[in-house]
XYZ file of C-alpha atoms in Angstrom:
494
model
C -111.302 298.331 -99.575
C -114.022 297.773 -102.108
C -111.561 299.128 -104.890
C -108.967 297.184 -104.025
C -109.571 294.072 -106.217
C -110.083 296.420 -109.063
C -106.680 298.165 -108.292
C -104.899 294.986 -107.862
C -106.479 293.622 -111.298
C -105.671 296.650 -113.209
C -101.977 296.205 -111.846
C -101.747 292.859 -112.581
C -102.974 293.194 -116.073
C -100.517 296.020 -117.071
C -97.479 293.953 -115.916
C -98.768 291.222 -117.833
C -99.054 293.301 -120.949
C -95.519 294.758 -120.025
C -94.138 291.161 -119.996
C -95.876 290.527 -123.410
C -94.452 293.763 -124.645
C -90.834 292.688 -123.875
C -91.521 289.578 -126.071
C -93.166 291.633 -128.923
C -90.375 294.383 -128.881
C -87.765 291.746 -129.522
C -89.569 290.096 -132.351
C -90.186 293.748 -134.098
C -86.711 295.087 -133.300
C -88.596 298.082 -131.183
C -87.633 299.097 -127.804
C -89.985 298.020 -125.174
C -89.867 301.278 -123.513
C -91.926 302.684 -126.497
C -94.535 299.827 -125.713
C -94.707 300.723 -122.051
C -95.169 304.627 -122.772
C -97.962 303.597 -125.487
C -99.923 301.374 -122.497
C -99.685 304.272 -120.120
C -101.161 306.871 -122.824
C -103.929 304.176 -123.972
C -104.956 303.971 -120.232
C -104.868 307.496 -119.815
C -107.178 310.521 -120.278
C -106.965 310.088 -124.062
C -107.714 306.463 -124.084
C -109.594 304.666 -121.192
C -110.149 308.227 -119.480
C -108.067 307.698 -116.312
C -106.765 310.822 -115.310
C -103.595 311.449 -113.259
C -101.681 314.626 -113.404
C -100.058 314.703 -109.854
C -96.489 315.894 -110.752
C -95.023 315.554 -107.201
C -96.278 311.953 -106.791
C -95.083 311.050 -110.360
C -91.685 312.612 -109.709
C -91.440 310.706 -106.276
C -92.376 307.210 -108.036
C -90.156 308.027 -110.723
C -87.029 308.443 -108.413
C -87.972 305.213 -106.522
C -88.469 303.214 -109.480
C -84.929 304.893 -110.858
C -83.301 303.595 -107.404
C -84.356 300.071 -108.054
C -83.100 300.291 -111.935
C -79.726 301.605 -110.726
C -79.507 298.743 -107.913
C -80.416 296.118 -110.716
C -77.485 297.592 -113.088
C -75.027 297.436 -110.340
C -75.759 294.201 -109.378
C -75.592 293.033 -112.644
C -72.439 294.783 -113.689
C -69.218 292.606 -113.811
C -66.337 294.316 -112.571
C -64.247 292.700 -114.927
C -66.022 294.272 -117.687
C -65.854 297.898 -116.229
C -62.406 297.887 -114.904
C -60.939 298.518 -118.355
C -63.369 301.203 -118.966
C -63.236 302.830 -115.531
C -61.555 306.204 -116.410
C -63.619 306.428 -119.706
C -66.736 305.534 -117.910
C -66.157 308.113 -115.360
C -65.139 310.719 -117.950
C -68.320 310.056 -119.896
C -70.464 310.598 -116.820
C -68.366 314.076 -115.818
C -66.815 315.696 -118.439
C -69.776 314.648 -121.125
C -72.314 316.132 -118.895
C -70.475 319.434 -118.518
C -69.986 319.659 -122.332
C -73.330 318.377 -123.232
C -74.799 321.123 -120.772
C -73.227 323.812 -122.065
C -73.297 323.109 -125.614
C -77.120 322.464 -125.682
C -77.952 325.357 -123.631
C -76.276 327.891 -125.732
C -77.719 326.290 -128.870
C -81.358 326.148 -127.484
C -80.673 329.797 -126.280
C -80.029 330.902 -129.851
C -82.367 328.323 -131.214
C -85.611 328.669 -129.191
C -85.090 331.988 -127.902
C -85.341 330.501 -124.516
C -84.026 332.285 -121.546
C -80.047 331.315 -120.777
C -81.006 329.684 -117.337
C -83.809 327.836 -118.687
C -81.770 326.905 -121.643
C -79.146 325.243 -119.493
C -81.936 323.562 -117.567
C -82.934 322.144 -120.857
C -79.396 320.774 -121.250
C -79.191 319.497 -117.825
C -82.310 317.383 -118.421
C -81.201 316.082 -121.653
C -77.484 315.304 -120.424
C -78.442 312.167 -118.752
C -78.380 308.675 -120.670
C -80.854 306.250 -119.390
C -79.892 303.220 -117.352
C -82.818 301.090 -118.063
C -82.365 301.506 -121.733
C -78.765 300.855 -121.980
C -78.933 297.923 -119.551
C -81.537 296.107 -121.934
C -80.317 297.221 -125.093
C -76.490 296.838 -124.972
C -76.155 293.595 -123.400
C -77.537 291.975 -126.530
C -75.242 293.392 -129.289
C -72.126 291.278 -128.174
C -70.029 294.418 -127.891
C -66.153 293.476 -127.352
C -63.721 295.465 -125.524
C -64.475 298.428 -123.067
C -67.541 299.847 -125.028
C -69.999 297.896 -122.771
C -68.252 299.002 -119.596
C -67.878 302.625 -120.390
C -71.600 302.783 -121.502
C -72.766 300.773 -118.603
C -70.534 303.093 -115.911
C -71.848 306.154 -117.707
C -75.576 305.519 -117.489
C -75.266 304.348 -113.997
C -73.083 307.246 -112.876
C -74.355 310.220 -114.937
C -77.810 310.233 -113.299
C -76.219 311.696 -110.228
C -74.638 314.746 -111.525
C -77.517 315.486 -114.058
C -79.875 315.150 -111.183
C -77.857 317.773 -108.823
C -77.470 320.058 -111.966
C -81.409 320.055 -112.590
C -82.041 320.670 -108.928
C -79.491 323.556 -108.674
C -81.140 325.217 -112.052
C -84.749 324.615 -110.661
C -83.946 326.204 -107.454
C -84.383 329.975 -108.868
C -81.665 330.849 -106.570
C -78.545 333.154 -107.823
C -75.654 330.904 -108.898
C -72.488 331.409 -107.588
C -68.863 330.170 -107.896
C -69.402 327.582 -104.949
C -72.231 325.704 -106.738
C -69.726 323.555 -108.798
C -67.880 322.934 -105.432
C -71.323 321.752 -103.938
C -71.717 319.333 -106.756
C -68.030 317.636 -106.420
C -68.621 317.265 -102.759
C -71.893 315.779 -103.358
C -70.928 313.319 -105.866
C -67.618 312.254 -103.941
C -69.432 311.647 -100.530
C -72.110 309.771 -102.533
C -69.373 307.490 -104.105
C -67.500 307.018 -100.894
C -70.462 306.221 -98.732
C -71.503 303.818 -101.337
C -68.572 301.930 -101.533
C -68.428 301.943 -97.734
C -72.007 300.880 -97.239
C -71.426 298.056 -100.066
C -68.456 296.625 -98.209
C -70.049 296.491 -94.911
C -73.152 295.141 -96.427
C -71.201 292.306 -98.412
C -69.179 291.611 -95.082
C -72.333 291.082 -93.075
C -74.447 288.853 -96.070
C -71.251 286.642 -95.889
C -71.240 286.088 -92.124
C -75.079 285.920 -91.809
C -76.923 282.677 -91.434
C -80.186 283.448 -92.786
C -82.857 280.973 -92.388
C -84.261 281.055 -95.891
C -82.814 281.515 -99.384
C -85.077 284.180 -100.521
C -84.026 286.552 -97.511
C -80.368 286.998 -99.210
C -82.011 288.939 -102.069
C -84.157 291.137 -99.845
C -81.243 291.669 -97.766
C -79.040 292.837 -100.461
C -81.537 294.997 -102.197
C -82.378 296.723 -98.841
C -78.518 297.521 -98.321
C -78.842 299.356 -101.671
C -81.903 301.302 -101.062
C -80.591 301.947 -97.480
C -77.327 303.464 -99.148
C -79.604 305.924 -101.242
C -81.587 306.829 -98.275
C -78.980 307.542 -95.885
C -76.694 309.515 -98.624
C -79.497 311.465 -99.663
C -80.323 312.278 -96.092
C -76.784 313.692 -95.563
C -77.291 315.763 -98.777
C -74.891 313.823 -100.815
C -75.871 311.992 -103.956
C -77.780 309.247 -102.983
C -78.235 308.046 -106.771
C -74.557 307.506 -107.013
C -74.169 305.844 -103.650
C -76.889 303.430 -104.664
C -75.343 302.352 -107.954
C -71.821 302.143 -106.398
C -73.129 299.979 -103.215
C -74.963 297.618 -105.562
C -71.683 297.381 -108.128
C -69.537 296.296 -104.886
C -72.256 293.977 -103.356
C -72.735 292.246 -107.128
C -68.848 291.562 -107.207
C -68.722 290.073 -103.949
C -68.901 286.526 -103.229
C -72.204 286.507 -101.743
C -74.170 283.467 -100.773
C -76.858 282.905 -103.448
C -75.513 285.800 -105.714
C -76.864 284.442 -108.762
C -80.514 284.322 -107.158
C -80.081 287.657 -105.753
C -79.308 289.062 -109.281
C -82.224 287.200 -110.820
C -84.379 288.553 -108.041
C -83.138 292.378 -108.680
C -83.344 291.787 -112.462
C -86.875 291.030 -111.940
C -87.644 294.158 -109.696
C -85.722 296.339 -112.188
C -87.816 295.066 -115.152
C -91.114 295.506 -113.020
C -89.715 299.427 -111.969
C -89.298 300.032 -115.731
C -92.747 298.865 -116.821
C -94.321 300.710 -113.692
C -92.202 303.899 -114.448
C -93.070 304.152 -118.489
C -96.723 303.245 -117.784
C -96.853 305.886 -115.231
C -95.165 308.529 -117.562
C -97.280 307.559 -120.203
C -100.214 308.058 -118.039
C -99.018 311.588 -117.127
C -98.408 313.299 -120.344
C -101.530 314.595 -122.205
C -101.440 313.782 -126.017
C -103.199 317.172 -126.755
C -100.331 319.113 -125.540
C -97.782 317.072 -127.233
C -98.659 318.386 -130.396
C -97.307 322.039 -129.826
C -93.933 320.278 -128.380
C -93.030 318.312 -131.566
C -91.114 321.565 -133.458
C -88.815 321.981 -130.050
C -88.526 318.382 -129.362
C -87.175 317.855 -133.023
C -84.763 320.879 -132.721
C -83.360 319.610 -129.277
C -83.065 316.318 -130.391
C -81.217 317.389 -133.732
C -78.934 319.598 -131.222
C -78.225 316.478 -129.147
C -77.364 313.900 -131.897
C -75.463 316.193 -134.380
C -73.556 318.525 -131.837
C -73.852 317.896 -128.056
C -73.390 314.249 -127.908
C -70.650 313.762 -130.417
C -68.699 316.694 -128.865
C -69.107 315.464 -125.170
C -67.570 312.041 -126.403
C -64.583 313.618 -127.981
C -63.955 315.640 -124.832
C -64.346 312.608 -122.533
C -62.547 310.066 -125.107
C -59.325 312.398 -126.005
C -57.550 311.254 -122.816
C -57.774 307.530 -123.528
C -57.049 307.095 -126.907
C -60.354 305.704 -128.181
C -60.610 304.554 -131.844
C -62.754 306.572 -133.929
C -64.981 303.898 -134.759
C -65.737 303.258 -130.999
C -66.327 307.268 -130.546
C -68.641 307.144 -133.412
C -70.781 304.370 -131.483
C -70.303 306.043 -128.175
C -71.975 309.072 -130.045
C -74.714 307.140 -131.418
C -75.425 304.965 -128.122
C -76.381 307.892 -125.680
C -79.555 306.433 -125.242
C -82.296 308.495 -123.497
C -85.158 306.738 -121.606
C -87.459 307.405 -118.520
C -84.585 309.851 -116.739
C -84.800 313.001 -118.899
C -88.759 312.716 -118.072
C -88.310 312.270 -114.294
C -85.921 314.997 -114.453
C -88.195 317.512 -116.109
C -90.787 317.125 -113.231
C -88.311 318.820 -110.948
C -88.365 322.266 -112.360
C -92.447 321.470 -113.078
C -92.875 320.777 -108.886
C -90.655 323.645 -108.226
C -92.968 326.152 -110.455
C -90.605 327.215 -112.570
C -92.038 328.883 -115.522
C -92.036 327.223 -118.916
C -91.509 323.765 -116.900
C -94.848 322.289 -118.535
C -93.414 322.889 -121.925
C -90.234 321.430 -121.047
C -91.814 318.076 -119.733
C -93.999 317.734 -123.127
C -90.939 318.500 -125.350
C -88.896 315.916 -123.363
C -91.548 313.079 -123.494
C -91.642 313.705 -127.300
C -87.921 313.765 -127.767
C -87.322 310.476 -125.942
C -89.853 308.753 -128.191
C -88.029 309.979 -131.394
C -84.385 309.323 -130.136
C -85.687 305.975 -128.987
C -86.915 305.043 -132.265
C -83.955 306.567 -134.564
C -81.146 305.164 -132.128
C -82.893 302.150 -130.586
C -83.692 300.564 -133.768
C -80.595 301.434 -135.474
C -77.934 300.492 -132.918
C -77.435 296.893 -133.990
C -77.103 298.021 -137.575
C -74.435 301.037 -136.630
C -72.438 298.106 -134.375
C -72.246 295.850 -137.232
C -71.005 298.442 -139.845
C -68.472 299.598 -137.689
C -67.258 296.359 -137.071
C -68.129 296.256 -133.286
C -70.508 293.530 -133.018
C -69.494 290.068 -132.121
C -71.696 287.027 -131.568
C -72.539 286.875 -127.788
C -70.844 284.074 -125.740
C -72.984 282.159 -123.119
C -70.719 281.619 -120.034
C -71.596 279.248 -117.306
C -73.577 280.703 -114.155
C -71.993 279.685 -111.052
C -74.346 280.010 -107.946
C -73.438 279.355 -104.108
C -75.318 278.076 -101.058
C -73.722 278.261 -97.869
C -73.275 275.306 -95.649
C -72.555 276.957 -92.514
C -71.733 274.087 -90.049
C -69.332 272.581 -92.640
C -67.508 276.052 -93.454
C -68.186 275.072 -97.016
C -70.086 276.356 -100.064
C -72.414 274.317 -102.389
C -71.799 275.609 -106.250
C -74.304 274.823 -108.566
C -73.787 275.189 -112.486
C -75.141 274.112 -115.966
C -72.540 273.182 -118.806
C -74.146 275.572 -121.595
C -74.339 274.890 -125.162
C -71.008 275.440 -126.778
C -68.985 274.964 -123.963
C -65.393 273.672 -124.010
C -66.149 271.679 -120.936
C -68.257 269.047 -123.026
C -66.310 265.801 -123.346
C -63.639 266.681 -120.626
C -63.322 263.667 -117.914
C -63.847 264.619 -114.467
C -60.326 264.106 -113.500
C -59.197 266.561 -115.970
C -61.110 269.380 -114.511
C -58.131 269.589 -111.767
C -60.237 271.255 -109.284
C -58.323 272.778 -106.157
C -57.691 271.132 -102.875
C -60.930 271.388 -100.822
C -63.155 270.833 -103.617
C -65.083 267.743 -105.268
C -67.815 267.221 -107.906
C -70.394 265.607 -105.763
C -73.247 264.908 -108.352
C -74.262 265.115 -111.919
C -77.752 265.604 -113.224
C -77.982 264.640 -116.906
C -81.245 264.578 -118.712
C -83.164 264.313 -115.325
C -81.214 261.230 -114.094
C -78.502 261.773 -110.791
C -75.498 260.245 -110.482
C -72.197 260.460 -108.933
C -69.319 260.901 -111.043
C -66.215 259.160 -111.150
C -62.868 260.448 -112.743
C -63.400 258.647 -116.039
C -66.894 260.374 -116.274
C -66.946 262.557 -119.407
C -69.107 265.814 -118.942
C -71.742 266.791 -121.653
C -73.764 269.676 -122.821
C -76.636 270.344 -120.435
C -75.097 268.621 -117.359
C -75.970 270.112 -113.857
C -73.068 270.008 -111.791
C -73.003 270.347 -107.894
C -69.668 271.126 -106.491
C -68.784 271.265 -102.777
C -65.863 273.477 -102.117
C -64.563 274.751 -98.439
C -64.996 278.416 -97.996
C -61.174 279.068 -98.723
C -61.049 277.245 -101.903
C -64.269 278.494 -103.518
C -63.094 281.232 -105.610
C -60.429 279.016 -106.981
C -62.814 276.565 -107.983
C -65.039 279.072 -109.418
C -61.881 280.274 -111.588
C -61.193 276.949 -112.675
C -64.611 275.991 -113.818
C -64.844 279.134 -115.761
C -61.589 278.407 -117.300
C -62.264 275.030 -118.512
C -65.595 276.113 -120.052
C -63.903 278.539 -122.168
C -60.603 276.991 -122.840
C -61.270 273.175 -122.160
C -58.993 270.771 -120.278
C -55.837 272.866 -121.471
C -56.969 276.171 -120.151
C -53.727 276.529 -118.062
C -51.723 276.100 -120.960
C -53.687 278.737 -122.816
C -53.301 281.209 -120.196
C -57.009 281.302 -119.086
C -57.038 281.866 -115.213
C -60.836 281.913 -115.082
C -61.595 285.596 -114.838
C -65.163 286.558 -114.041
C -67.195 286.563 -117.538
C -67.613 289.919 -119.131
């Protein structure tokens, strides 16, 4: 107990440094994960002298952080964004993983002289793109079409097959023809259970009259984590189940949905900061010098051969334009996931696993600098970047006794709702605009009240009219009073 204040103080200081690092990284254009890793190295044995070399604990905490990151990613992913890219995203997370593992394995077997099984283990560890890196980098580029959806799906789904492949290759058991069937079984059962648990959780949360608003985010995240725990205990893919359950919950009409997403986003950032700092604390800088050459060779194999070939193998079925294929090839961001995966053979006692961990750490740093800093430039050169559009966010609080919902929203800058009369909103039957807050003053609007940018609106809608009201508000926000004539039906924002 005497050390508790010191430990809490160190933890609070690290989190505050991580928050400042986010701000700093946006200014200098450097991915924040590098700064987190640097914080870990500075407080480690080469800096403040804190020694931490427990591989099993690091792996366990890493997987726990990954579960929170995947939950955040699934809850914040819009189905309207990923639906057009569903086939491509699944192909990138399955076919691309197989091609990447195969090509990387054979190339490193030849270039580094590794045993073939160890070489394929390197390929499996390096095959997974990082959800945290993708979610934090891509959403600020303003990409259009199915690119964002495909990359978000890939990063959320490909952790599962990569993790299974690493576990199988690290076991030391003789490989057989049944191993691919085992992988298919674990992924299929994980996806089905995740979807089922997500639907059951959404149905329960819609009907639950919880006494406090803050309980809804806690319950939602508990469903996602529970999906991981239950599915993993059944020897299926818990990571896939967690992401699918979060995707289902995030796209259901839950009470306080936006508040839940904000809470999950905060926990996701905390998991990222803790995970990268932990990994920076774990590595020994003295050993990294010897890992530079194999790391650079493996990075070159990924960038020049494995990633482009795996993208072509997945995209050839969907007629993806060459410019998008080039961007997909360059956007295979690596982060903490490969380092966590590299700890699996180390905890299994596999020979050469320590060198793999060191090489993967160096490779992640190199590729993050090379790819993360140039990705906006690549998107611009290829003509794929568009100015990001700010959409309205509609949050809902249930009014159980009245069988109604209270919708809250703010008219954003540049919205075409600016200047629209209240009567021109044409909200569906069972819906009414009850209050407007403008520059701190509240008033009840009339039909001839004109809405302005920055107005905060409170809309009361019956439970049956809520979805139609949300669609209408989004349509007017995007297309103005003539939204129906312009064919805008108010689909969820992408």
